[in-house]
Coordinates of C-alpha atoms in Angstrom, one line a residue:
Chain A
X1057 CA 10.3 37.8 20.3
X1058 CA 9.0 34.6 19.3
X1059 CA 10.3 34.3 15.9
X1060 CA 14.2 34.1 17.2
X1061 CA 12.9 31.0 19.4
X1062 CA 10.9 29.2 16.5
X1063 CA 12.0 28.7 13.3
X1064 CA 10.2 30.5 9.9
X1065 CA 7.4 27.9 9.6
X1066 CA 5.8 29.9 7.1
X1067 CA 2.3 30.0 6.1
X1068 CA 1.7 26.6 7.1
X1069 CA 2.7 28.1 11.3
X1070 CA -1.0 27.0 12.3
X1071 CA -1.4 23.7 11.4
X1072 CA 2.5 23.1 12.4
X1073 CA 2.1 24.4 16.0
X1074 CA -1.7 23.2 16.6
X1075 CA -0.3 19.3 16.0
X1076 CA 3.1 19.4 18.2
X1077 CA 0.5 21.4 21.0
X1078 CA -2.0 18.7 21.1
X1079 CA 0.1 16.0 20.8
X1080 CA 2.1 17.1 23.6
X1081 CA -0.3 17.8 25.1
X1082 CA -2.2 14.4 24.8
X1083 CA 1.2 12.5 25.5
X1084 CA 2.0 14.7 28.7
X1085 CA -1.9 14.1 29.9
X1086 CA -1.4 10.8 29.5
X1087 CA 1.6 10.6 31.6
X1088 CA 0.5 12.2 34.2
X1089 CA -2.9 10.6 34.3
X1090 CA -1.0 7.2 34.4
X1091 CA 1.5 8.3 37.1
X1092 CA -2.0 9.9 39.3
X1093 CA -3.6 6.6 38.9
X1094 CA 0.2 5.0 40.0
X1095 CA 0.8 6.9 42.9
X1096 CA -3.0 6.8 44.2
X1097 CA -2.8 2.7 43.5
X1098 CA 0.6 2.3 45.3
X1099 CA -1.2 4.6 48.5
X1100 CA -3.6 2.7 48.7
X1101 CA -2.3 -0.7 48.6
X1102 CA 0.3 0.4 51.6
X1103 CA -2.9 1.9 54.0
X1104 CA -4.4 -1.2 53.3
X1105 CA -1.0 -3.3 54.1
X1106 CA 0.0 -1.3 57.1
X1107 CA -3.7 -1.1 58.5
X1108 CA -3.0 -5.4 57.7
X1109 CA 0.2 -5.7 59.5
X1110 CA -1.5 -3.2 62.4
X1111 CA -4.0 -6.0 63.2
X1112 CA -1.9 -8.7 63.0
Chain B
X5 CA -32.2 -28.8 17.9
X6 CA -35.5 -28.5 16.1
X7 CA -37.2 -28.1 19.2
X8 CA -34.9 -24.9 20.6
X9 CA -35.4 -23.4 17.0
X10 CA -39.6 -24.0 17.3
X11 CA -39.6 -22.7 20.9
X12 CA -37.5 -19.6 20.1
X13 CA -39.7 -18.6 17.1
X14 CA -43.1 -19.6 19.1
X15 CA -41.5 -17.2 22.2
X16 CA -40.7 -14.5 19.5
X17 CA -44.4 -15.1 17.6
X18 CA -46.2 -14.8 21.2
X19 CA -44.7 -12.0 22.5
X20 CA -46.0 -9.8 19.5
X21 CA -42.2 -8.3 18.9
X22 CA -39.7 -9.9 16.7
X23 CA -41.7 -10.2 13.3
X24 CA -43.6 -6.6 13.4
X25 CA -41.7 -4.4 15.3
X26 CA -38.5 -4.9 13.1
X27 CA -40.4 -4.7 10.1
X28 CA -42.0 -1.3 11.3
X29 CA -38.8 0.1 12.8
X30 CA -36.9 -0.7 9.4
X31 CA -40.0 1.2 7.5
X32 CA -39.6 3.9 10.1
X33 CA -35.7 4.2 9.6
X34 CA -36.4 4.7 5.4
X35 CA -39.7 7.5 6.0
X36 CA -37.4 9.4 8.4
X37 CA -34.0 9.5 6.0
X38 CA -36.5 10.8 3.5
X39 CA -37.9 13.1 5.9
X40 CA -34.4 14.0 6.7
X41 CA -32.4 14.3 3.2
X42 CA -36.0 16.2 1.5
X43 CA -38.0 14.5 -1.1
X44 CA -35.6 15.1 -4.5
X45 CA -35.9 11.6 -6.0
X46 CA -32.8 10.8 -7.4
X47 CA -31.1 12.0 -4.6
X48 CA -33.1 9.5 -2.6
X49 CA -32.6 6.8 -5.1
X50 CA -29.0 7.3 -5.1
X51 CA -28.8 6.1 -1.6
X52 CA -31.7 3.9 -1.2
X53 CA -29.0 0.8 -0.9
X54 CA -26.9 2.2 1.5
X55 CA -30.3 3.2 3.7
X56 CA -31.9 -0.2 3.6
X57 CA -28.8 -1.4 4.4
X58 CA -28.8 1.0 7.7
X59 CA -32.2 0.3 8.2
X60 CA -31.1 -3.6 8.2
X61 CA -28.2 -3.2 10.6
X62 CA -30.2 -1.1 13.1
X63 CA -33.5 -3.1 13.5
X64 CA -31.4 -6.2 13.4
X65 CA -29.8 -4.6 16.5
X66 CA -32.7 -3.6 18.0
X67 CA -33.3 -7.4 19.2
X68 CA -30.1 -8.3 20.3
X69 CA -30.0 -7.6 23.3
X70 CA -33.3 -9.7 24.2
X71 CA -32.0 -12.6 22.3
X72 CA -30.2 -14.3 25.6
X73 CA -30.9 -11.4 28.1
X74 CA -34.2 -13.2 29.0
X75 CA -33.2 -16.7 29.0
X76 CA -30.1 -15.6 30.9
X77 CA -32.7 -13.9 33.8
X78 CA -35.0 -17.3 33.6
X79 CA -32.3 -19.5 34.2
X80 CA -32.7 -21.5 31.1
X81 CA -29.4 -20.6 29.9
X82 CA -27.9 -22.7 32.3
X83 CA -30.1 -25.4 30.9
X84 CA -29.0 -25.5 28.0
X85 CA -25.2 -25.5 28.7
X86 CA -25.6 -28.5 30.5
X87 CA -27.6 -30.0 28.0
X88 CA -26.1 -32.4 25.6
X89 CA -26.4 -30.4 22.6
X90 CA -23.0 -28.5 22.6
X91 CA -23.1 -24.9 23.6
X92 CA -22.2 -24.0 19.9
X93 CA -24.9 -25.4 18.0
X94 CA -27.3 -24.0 20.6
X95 CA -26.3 -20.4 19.9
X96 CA -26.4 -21.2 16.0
X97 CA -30.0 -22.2 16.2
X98 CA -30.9 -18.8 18.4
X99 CA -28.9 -16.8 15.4
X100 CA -30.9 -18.5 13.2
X101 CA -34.2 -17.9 15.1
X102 CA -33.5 -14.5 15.4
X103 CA -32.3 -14.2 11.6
X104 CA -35.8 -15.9 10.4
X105 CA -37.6 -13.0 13.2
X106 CA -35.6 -10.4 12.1
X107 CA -33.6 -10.7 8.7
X108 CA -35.6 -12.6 6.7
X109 CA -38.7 -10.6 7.2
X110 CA -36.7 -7.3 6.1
X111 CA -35.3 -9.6 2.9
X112 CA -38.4 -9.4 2.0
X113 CA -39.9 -6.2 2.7
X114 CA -36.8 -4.3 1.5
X115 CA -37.8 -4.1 -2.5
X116 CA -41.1 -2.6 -1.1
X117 CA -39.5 -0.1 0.6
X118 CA -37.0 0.1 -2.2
X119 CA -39.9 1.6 -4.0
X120 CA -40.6 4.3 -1.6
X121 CA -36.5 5.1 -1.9
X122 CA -37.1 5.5 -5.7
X123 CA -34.6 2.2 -5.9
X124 CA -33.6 2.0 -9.8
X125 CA -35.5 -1.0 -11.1
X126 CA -32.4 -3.0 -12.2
X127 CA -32.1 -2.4 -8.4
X128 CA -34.0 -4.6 -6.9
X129 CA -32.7 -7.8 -7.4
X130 CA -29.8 -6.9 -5.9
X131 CA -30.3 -5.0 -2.9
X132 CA -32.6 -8.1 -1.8
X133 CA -29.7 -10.7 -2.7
X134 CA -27.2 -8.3 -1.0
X135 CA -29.1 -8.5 1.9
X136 CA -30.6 -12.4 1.7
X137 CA -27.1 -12.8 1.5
X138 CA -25.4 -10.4 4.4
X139 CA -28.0 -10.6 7.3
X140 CA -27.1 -13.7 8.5
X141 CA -24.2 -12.7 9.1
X142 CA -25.1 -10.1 11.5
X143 CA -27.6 -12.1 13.6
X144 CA -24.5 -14.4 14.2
X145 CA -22.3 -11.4 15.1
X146 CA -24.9 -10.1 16.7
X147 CA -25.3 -13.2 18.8
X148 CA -21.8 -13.0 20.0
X149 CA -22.0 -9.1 21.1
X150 CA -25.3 -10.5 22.8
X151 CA -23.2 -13.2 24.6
X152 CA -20.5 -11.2 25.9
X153 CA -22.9 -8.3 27.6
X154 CA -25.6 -10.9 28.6
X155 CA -24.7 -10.4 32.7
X156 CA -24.2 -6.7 32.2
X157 CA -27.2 -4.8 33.5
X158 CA -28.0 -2.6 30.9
X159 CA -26.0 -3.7 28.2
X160 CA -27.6 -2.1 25.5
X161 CA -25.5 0.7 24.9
X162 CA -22.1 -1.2 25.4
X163 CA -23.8 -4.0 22.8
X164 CA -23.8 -1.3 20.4
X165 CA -20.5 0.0 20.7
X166 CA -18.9 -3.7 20.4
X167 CA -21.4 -4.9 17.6
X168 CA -21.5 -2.3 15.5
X169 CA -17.7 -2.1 14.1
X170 CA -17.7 -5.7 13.7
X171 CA -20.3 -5.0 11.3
X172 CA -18.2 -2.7 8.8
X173 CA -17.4 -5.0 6.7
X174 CA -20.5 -6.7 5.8
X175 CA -21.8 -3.4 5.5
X176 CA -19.4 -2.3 3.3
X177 CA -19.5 -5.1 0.8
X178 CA -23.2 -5.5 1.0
X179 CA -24.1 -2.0 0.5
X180 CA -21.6 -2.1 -2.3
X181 CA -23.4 -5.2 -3.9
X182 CA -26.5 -3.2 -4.1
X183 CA -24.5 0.1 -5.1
X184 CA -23.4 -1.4 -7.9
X185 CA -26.3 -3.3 -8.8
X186 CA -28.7 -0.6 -8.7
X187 CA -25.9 1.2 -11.2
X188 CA -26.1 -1.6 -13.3
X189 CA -22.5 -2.6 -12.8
X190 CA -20.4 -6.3 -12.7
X191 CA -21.5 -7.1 -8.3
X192 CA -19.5 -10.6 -8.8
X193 CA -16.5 -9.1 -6.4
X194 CA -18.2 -7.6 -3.6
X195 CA -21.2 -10.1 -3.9
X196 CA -18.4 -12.7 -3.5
X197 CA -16.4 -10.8 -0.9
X198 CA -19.9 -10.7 1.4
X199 CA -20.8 -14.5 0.8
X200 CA -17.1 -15.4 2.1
X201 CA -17.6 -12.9 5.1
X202 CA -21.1 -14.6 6.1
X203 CA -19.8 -18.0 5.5
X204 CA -16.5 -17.4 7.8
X205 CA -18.6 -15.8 10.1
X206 CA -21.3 -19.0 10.5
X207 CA -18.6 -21.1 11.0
X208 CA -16.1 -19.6 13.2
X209 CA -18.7 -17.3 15.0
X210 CA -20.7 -19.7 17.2
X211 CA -17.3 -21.2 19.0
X212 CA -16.3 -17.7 20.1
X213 CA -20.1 -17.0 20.9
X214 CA -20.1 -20.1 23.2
X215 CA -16.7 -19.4 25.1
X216 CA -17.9 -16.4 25.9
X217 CA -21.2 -17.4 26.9
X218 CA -19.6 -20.2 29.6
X219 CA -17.6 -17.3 31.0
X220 CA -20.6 -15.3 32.0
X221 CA -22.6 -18.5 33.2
X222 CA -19.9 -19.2 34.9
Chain C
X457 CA 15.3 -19.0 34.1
X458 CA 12.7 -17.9 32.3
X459 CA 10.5 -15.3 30.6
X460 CA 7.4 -16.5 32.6
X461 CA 9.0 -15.7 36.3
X462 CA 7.6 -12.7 35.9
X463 CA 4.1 -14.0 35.5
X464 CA 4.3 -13.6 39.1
X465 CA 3.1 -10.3 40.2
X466 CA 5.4 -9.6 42.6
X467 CA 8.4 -10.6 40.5
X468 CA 6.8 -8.5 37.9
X469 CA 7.5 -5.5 40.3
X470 CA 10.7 -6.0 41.2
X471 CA 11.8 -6.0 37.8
X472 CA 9.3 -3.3 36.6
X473 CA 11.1 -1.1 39.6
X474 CA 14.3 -2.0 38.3
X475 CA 13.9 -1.3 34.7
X476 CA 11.3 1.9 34.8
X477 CA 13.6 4.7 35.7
X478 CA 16.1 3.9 33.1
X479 CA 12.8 3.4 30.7
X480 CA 11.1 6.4 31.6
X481 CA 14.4 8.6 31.3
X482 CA 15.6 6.6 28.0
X483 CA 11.8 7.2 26.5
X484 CA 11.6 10.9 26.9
X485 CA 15.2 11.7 26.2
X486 CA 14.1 10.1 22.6
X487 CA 10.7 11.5 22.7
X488 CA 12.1 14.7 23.2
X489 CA 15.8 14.5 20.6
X490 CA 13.3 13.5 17.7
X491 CA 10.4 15.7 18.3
X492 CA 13.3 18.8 19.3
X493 CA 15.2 17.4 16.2
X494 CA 12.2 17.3 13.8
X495 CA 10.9 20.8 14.8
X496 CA 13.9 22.7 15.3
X497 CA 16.5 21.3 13.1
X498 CA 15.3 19.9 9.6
X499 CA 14.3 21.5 6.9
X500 CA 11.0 22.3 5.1
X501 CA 10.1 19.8 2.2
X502 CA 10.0 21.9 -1.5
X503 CA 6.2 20.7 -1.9
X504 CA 5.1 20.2 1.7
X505 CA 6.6 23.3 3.4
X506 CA 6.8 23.3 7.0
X507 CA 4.0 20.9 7.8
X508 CA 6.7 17.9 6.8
X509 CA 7.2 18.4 10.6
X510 CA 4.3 16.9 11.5
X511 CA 5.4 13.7 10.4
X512 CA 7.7 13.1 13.7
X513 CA 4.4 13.1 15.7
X514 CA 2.2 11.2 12.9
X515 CA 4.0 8.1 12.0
X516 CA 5.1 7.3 15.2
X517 CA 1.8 7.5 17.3
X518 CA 0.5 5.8 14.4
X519 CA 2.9 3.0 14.6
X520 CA 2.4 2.7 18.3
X521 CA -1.7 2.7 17.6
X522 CA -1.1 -0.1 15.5
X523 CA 1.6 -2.0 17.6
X524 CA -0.6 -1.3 21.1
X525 CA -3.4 -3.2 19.6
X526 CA -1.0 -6.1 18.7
X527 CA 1.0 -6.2 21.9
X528 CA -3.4 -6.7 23.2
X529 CA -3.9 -9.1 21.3
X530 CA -0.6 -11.1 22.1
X531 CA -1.3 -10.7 25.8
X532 CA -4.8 -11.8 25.1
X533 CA -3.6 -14.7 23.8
X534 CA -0.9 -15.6 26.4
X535 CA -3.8 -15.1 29.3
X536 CA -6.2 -17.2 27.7
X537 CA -3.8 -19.9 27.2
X538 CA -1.4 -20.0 30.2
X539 CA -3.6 -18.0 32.9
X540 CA -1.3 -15.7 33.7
X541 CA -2.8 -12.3 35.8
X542 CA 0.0 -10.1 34.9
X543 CA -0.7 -10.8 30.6
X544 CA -4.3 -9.6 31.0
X545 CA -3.6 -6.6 33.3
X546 CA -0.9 -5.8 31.0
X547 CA -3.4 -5.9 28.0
X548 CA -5.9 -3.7 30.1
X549 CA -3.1 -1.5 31.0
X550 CA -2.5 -1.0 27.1
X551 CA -5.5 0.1 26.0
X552 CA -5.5 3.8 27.0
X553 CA -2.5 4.4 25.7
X554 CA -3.2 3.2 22.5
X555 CA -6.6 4.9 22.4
X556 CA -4.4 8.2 22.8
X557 CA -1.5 6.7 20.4
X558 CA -4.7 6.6 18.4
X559 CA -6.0 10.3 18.6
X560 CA -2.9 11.6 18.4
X561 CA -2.8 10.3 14.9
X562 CA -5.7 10.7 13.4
X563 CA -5.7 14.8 15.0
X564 CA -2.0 15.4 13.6
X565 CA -3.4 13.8 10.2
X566 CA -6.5 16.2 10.1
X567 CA -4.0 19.5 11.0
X568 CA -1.5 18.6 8.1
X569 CA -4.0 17.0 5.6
X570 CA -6.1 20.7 6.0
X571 CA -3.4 23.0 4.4
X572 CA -2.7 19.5 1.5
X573 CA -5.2 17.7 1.1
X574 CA -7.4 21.1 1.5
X575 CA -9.9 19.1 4.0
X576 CA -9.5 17.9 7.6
X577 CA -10.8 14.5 7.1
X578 CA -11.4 12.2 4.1
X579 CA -13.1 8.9 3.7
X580 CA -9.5 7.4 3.1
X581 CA -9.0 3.8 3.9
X582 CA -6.1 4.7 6.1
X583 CA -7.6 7.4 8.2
X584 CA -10.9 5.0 8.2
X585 CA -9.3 2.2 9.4
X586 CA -7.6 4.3 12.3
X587 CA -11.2 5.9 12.7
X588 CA -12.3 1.9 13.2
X589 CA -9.4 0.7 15.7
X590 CA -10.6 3.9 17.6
X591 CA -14.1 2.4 17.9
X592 CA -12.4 -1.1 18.8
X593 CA -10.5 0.1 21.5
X594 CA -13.5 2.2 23.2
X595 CA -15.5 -0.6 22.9
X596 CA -12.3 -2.9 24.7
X597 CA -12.3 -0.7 27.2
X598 CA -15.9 -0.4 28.1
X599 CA -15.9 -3.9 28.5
X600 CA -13.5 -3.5 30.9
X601 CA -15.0 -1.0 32.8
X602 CA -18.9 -2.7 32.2
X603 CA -18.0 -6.4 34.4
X604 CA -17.2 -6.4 37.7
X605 CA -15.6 -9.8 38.2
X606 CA -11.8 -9.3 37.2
X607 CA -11.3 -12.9 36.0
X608 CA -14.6 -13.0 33.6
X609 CA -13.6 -9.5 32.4
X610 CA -10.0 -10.8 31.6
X611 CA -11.2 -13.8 29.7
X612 CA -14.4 -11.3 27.7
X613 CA -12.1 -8.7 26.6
X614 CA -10.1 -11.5 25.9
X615 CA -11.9 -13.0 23.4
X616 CA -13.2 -9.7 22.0
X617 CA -9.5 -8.8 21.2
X618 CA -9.2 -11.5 18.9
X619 CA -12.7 -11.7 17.5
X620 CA -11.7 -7.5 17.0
X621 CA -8.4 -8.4 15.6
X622 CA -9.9 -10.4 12.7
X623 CA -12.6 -7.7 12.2
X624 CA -10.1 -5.0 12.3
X625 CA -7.8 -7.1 9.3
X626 CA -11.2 -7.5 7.6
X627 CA -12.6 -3.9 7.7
X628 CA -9.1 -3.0 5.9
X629 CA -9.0 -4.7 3.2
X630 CA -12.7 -4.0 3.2
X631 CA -12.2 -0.1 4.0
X632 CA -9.8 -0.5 0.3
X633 CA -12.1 -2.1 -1.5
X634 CA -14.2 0.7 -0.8
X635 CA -12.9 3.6 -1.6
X636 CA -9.3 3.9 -3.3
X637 CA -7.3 6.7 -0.9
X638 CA -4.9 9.3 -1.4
X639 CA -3.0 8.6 1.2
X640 CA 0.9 8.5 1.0
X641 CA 2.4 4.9 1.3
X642 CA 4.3 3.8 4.1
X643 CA 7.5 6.4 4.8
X644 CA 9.7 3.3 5.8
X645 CA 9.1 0.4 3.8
X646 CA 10.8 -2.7 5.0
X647 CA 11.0 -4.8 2.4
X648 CA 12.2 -3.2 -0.4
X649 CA 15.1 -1.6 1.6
X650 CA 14.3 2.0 0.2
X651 CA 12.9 4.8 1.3
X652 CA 10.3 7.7 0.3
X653 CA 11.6 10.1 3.1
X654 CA 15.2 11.7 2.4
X655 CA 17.7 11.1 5.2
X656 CA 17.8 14.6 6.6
X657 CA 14.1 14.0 7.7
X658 CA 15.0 10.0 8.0
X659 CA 17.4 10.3 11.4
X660 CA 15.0 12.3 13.6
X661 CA 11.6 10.0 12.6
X662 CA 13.8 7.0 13.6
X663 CA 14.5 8.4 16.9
X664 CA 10.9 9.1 17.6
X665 CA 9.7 6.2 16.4
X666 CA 12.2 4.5 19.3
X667 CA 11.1 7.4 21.2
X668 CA 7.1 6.3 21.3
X669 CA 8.2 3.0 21.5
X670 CA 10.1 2.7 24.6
X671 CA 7.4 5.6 25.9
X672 CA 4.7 2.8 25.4
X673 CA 7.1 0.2 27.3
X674 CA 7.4 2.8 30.0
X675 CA 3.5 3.3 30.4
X676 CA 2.7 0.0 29.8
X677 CA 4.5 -1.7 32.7
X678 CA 3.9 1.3 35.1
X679 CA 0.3 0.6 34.4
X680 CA 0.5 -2.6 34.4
X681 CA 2.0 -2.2 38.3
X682 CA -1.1 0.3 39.0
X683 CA -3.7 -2.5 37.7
X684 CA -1.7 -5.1 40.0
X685 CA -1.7 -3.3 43.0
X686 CA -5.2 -2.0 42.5
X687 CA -6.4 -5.6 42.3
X688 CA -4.4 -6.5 45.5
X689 CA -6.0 -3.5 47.1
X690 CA -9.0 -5.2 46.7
X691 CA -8.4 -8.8 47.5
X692 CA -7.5 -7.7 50.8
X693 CA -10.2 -5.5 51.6
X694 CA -12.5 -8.3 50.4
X695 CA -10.5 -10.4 52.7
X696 CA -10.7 -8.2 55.5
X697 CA -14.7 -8.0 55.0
X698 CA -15.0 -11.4 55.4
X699 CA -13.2 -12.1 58.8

């Protein structure tokens, strides 16, 4: 099953698939952490704006 | 100038640290390696240099963090930035104070604990030029990693992390001046490489040291 | 018209909402054609078999590593000399992702140099160096996250960027001097015009490369947005405290 997907890698398969894993998985993490940190900023910013514009 | 210099030493003398407790962490460092890499002597003598050299780095780390942390509490600190001696040359003379508490004492013990490392006699020589010749260098980078963490409550750690890679490459070159000297080989390069490091280092150091420090009193 | 309108924050925005999306969908359509490209679609090397492939995640997260600390340092600079909020956000904003630029490489280089060099890590000056800019950045970032006063941490980290920078050129040429390694030279060298990679490996590493570049952009001025809001976040609720 998986070999018509990937292509022969041979007997180097291992170190092959461990590197592209982690480093996806490192650069996706990072993403995500970066767009969790964004979103939270940006939600907090407008509570603290609205509540602002509230009292004004 | 003087008078700093005197009443760091005299503060350093009186408070029973500086002078011993270096020298007996640095002996401590050398009985525990041995303890930890077993008793085979040329094993031991084989990385005696690169040992006192870790020994060095660590004990001269070890006071760091008190060399501004307490004038920082007591206010005097703020003295001496607005004295009329520049900021600059104030921290140059509390390197030097804490080299003289701290480096030059393990200059001169290190060929004693050489001994104890099995240190090959042509040895010697070197691994207490190496270091006569590297340890200033770390009190004045030490001085700067002091001055950037002096208003973090406990700095310590984070003084570590920041100090310690600046102080590859004096440790490489040093420990490689000793390397080579206890192999009886040429040390000109390296021995050269490390006086140019120190050097650079005492005369660029001390400006970054003080910008830093007028941050944090600011 | 000039570059340093968008030292204002809220210009710096606006144009980071402008230019994002296109950056974002440019970066992983590149991140993804080289990486798809390199895996999928070249060949294995004669000596290196399939492990060649790591290369397309190697050299360019190495390249970023390298370039992250740079783009710090010139930010560094620019706050310390023209004060500017956005430069040292911007440099704060870099360091993670250089610190994972950073990983990246030096893991990929322990999985291929395993099965070729027969260990996971050697005291080579290139993977110590990376194994020191690793240290620098943790210790940047700690220094961040260690002072609480935004504008004294700016101007600290500031300093201990370029006091870092000059250690980090030192400890190289230190590093070599210490131990000769047996890593391969550089796979793209610019000035003599040739190259030691063959072209059928040569089109898909470029378009990583661009890939992990524009990628950086991307996270770089998103973060750089999180950072500013964050700090607005707080001068308002400090503001708010006081009345």
């Amino acid at each position: 099953m998986m070999s018509a997907i990937l292509p022969d890698l041979g007997k180097y398969a291992m170190p092959v698939l461990a590197s592209y894993g982690s480093g996806l998985i490192l650069l996706i993490g990072l993403v995500c952490v970066s767009v969790w940190q964004g979103r939270k900023a940006k939600a907090a910013l407008d509570a603290v704006e609205s509540k602002d514009q509230s009292d004004a | 100038m003087k008078a700093l210099l005197l009443r760091d030493l005299r503060l350093a003398f009186r408070a029973g640290g500086g002078f011993g407790l270096g020298l007996a962490f640095f002996l401590i460092v050398v009985m525990l390696v041995a303890f930890a890499v077993g008793p085979q002597a040329e094993l031991l003598s084989r990385i005696a240099p690169g040992v006192l050299w870790i020994g060095a780095l660590l004990a001269c780390l070890l006071s760091l963090d008190r060399l501004l942390a307490l004038d920082f509490e007591d206010g005097s600190l703020d003295l001496l930035a607005t004295a009329p001696l520049p900021l600059e040359a104030a921290l140059s003379v509390k390197a030097l104070a804490h080299w003289i508490t701290t480096g030059l004492p393990l200059v001169v013990v290190a060929p004693a604990l050489g001994v104890l490392l099995n240190l090959p006699p042509q040895g010697f020589a070197w691994i207490t030029i190496a270091l006569l010749v590297g340890t200033p260098a770390l009190s004045v980078i030490g001085t700067f990693g002091a001055a950037i963490t002096v208003g973090i409550k406990r700095g310590g750690l984070l003084l570590s992390l920041l100090v310690l890679p600046l102080y590859v490459p004096t440790l490489i070159f040093g420990a490689e001046v000793a390397r080579r000297g206890a192999q009886g080989m040429d040390v000109s390069t390296p021995l050269l490489m490390l006086a140019g490091i120190t050097f650079g280092v005492l005369a660029c150091m001390p400006f970054a040291s003080a910008a830093v420090l007028r941050v944090n009193l600011r | 018209m000039s570059l340093w309108k968008y030292a204002n924050p809220v210009k710096f925005l606006h144009l980071s909402e402008r230019v994002l999306p296109t950056l974002w969908v440019l970066s992983i359509a590149c991140v993804a054609t080289g990486l798809v490209w390199g895996f999928f679609f070249t060949p294995d090397d004669f000596r290196q078999g399939s492990t060649v492939k790591i290369i397309y995640l190697h050299v360019p997260s190495a390249l970023m590593a390298i370039n992250a600390w740079f783009m710090m340092l010139l930010a560094s600079l620019i706050w310390l000399v023209r004060r500017h909020h956005v430069s040292a956000l911007a440099a704060k904003a870099a360091a993670p992702v250089g610190v994972v630029m950073t990983v990246i490489a030096l893991v990929t280089g322990a999985l291929w140099g395993q099965p070729m060099w027969g260990t996971w890590w050697a005291w080579d000056p290139r993977l110590t160096s990376f194994l020191i800019l690793f240290l620098f950045y943790l210790g940047y970032m700690a220094l961040w996250a260690a002072i609480e006063d935004p504008d004294s941490a700016a101007d600290l980290t500031s300093v201990l960027c370029l006091v870092g920078s000059v250690f980090a050129v030192l400890s190289r040429y230190a590093v070599n001097f210490w131990n000769q390694g047996l890593h391969q030279g550089t796979s793209i060298p610019v000035a003599t015009g040739e190259r030691s990679v063959a072209d059928v490996f040569f089109v898909p590493l470029v378009i990583a490369m661009i890939g992990f570049g524009l990628l950086f952009l991307a996270l770089v001025f998103y973060r750089t947005g999180t950072e500013i809001r964050l700090r607005r976040t707080k001068a308002l609720l400090a503001r708010e405290a006081r009345t």
